[in-house]
Short mmCIF file of C-alpha atoms in Angstrom, two decimals:
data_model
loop_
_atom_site.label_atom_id
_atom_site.label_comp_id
_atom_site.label_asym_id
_atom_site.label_seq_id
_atom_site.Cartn_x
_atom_site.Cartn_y
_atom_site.Cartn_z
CA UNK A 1 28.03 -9.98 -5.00
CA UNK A 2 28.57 -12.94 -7.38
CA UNK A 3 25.34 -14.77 -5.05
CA UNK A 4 23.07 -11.44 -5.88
CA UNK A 5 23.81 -11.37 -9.68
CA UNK A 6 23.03 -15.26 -9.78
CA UNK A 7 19.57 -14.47 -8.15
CA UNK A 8 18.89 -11.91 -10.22
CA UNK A 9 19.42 -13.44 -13.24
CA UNK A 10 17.33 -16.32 -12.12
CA UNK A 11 14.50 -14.23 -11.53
CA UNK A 12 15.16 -12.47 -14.95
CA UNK A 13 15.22 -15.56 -16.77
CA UNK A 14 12.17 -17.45 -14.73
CA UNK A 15 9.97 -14.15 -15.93
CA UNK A 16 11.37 -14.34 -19.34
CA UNK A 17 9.81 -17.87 -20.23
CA UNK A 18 6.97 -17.58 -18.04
CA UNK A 19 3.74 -17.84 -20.66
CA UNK A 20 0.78 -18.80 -18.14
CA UNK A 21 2.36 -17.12 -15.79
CA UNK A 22 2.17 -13.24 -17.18
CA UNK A 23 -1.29 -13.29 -17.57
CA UNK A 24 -1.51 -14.75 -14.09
CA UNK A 25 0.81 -11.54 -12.66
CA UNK A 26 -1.45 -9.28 -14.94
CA UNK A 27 -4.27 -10.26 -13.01
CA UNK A 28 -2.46 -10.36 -9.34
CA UNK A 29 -2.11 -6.79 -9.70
CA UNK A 30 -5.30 -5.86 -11.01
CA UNK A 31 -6.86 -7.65 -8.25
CA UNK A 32 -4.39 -6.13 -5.73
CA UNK A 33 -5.51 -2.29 -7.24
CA UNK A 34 -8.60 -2.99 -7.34
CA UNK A 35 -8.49 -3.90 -3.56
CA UNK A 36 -6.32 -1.00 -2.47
CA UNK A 37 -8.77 1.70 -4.68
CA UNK A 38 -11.85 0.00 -2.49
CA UNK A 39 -9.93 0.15 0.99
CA UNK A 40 -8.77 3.57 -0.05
CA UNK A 41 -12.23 5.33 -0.35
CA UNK A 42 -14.37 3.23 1.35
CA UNK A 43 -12.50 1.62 4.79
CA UNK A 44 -9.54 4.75 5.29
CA UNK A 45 -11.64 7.50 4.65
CA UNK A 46 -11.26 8.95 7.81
CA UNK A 47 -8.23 10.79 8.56
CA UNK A 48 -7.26 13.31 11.13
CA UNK A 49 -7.37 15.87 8.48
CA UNK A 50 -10.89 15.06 7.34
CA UNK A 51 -12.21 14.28 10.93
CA UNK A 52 -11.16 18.21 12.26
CA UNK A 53 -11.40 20.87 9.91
CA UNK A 54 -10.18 23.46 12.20
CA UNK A 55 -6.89 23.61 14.17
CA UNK A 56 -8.83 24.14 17.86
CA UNK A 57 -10.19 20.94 17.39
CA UNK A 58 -7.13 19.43 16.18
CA UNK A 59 -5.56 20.91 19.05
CA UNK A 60 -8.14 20.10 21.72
CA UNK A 61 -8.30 16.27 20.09
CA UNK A 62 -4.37 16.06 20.69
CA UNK A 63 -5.02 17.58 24.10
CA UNK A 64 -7.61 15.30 25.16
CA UNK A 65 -5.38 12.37 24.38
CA UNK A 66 -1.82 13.46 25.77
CA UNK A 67 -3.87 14.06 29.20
CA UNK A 68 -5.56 10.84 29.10
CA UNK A 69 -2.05 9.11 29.58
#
């Protein structure tokens, strides 16, 4: 336990005098949610639930691919 308060509190303090280093983060995550938004709507658009509206086709899709195997 003593080991996982000492590494927390080394994390704590690096992040406390970080100056440069905040604005970096800042912009890490911006970066990274700006990334995820764009892979969200434009690359996984397609999902089972959008692909067959009704639940024959979902049915007959599932079908189609358990006899396949």
């Amino acid at each position: 336990m003593n080991i996982i308060t000492q590494t927390y509190r080394m994390y704590i303090d690096g992040f406390k005098n970080m100056t440069v280093g905040k604005t970096l983060w800042k912009i890490v995550f911006i970066k990274l949610l700006v990334i995820l938004v764009f892979l969200k709507f434009f690359v996984h658009d397609k999902t089972f639930k959008t692909e067959y509206q009704t639940f024959e086709a979902k049915s007959e899709f599932v079908s189609n691919n358990l006899q396949g195997r």
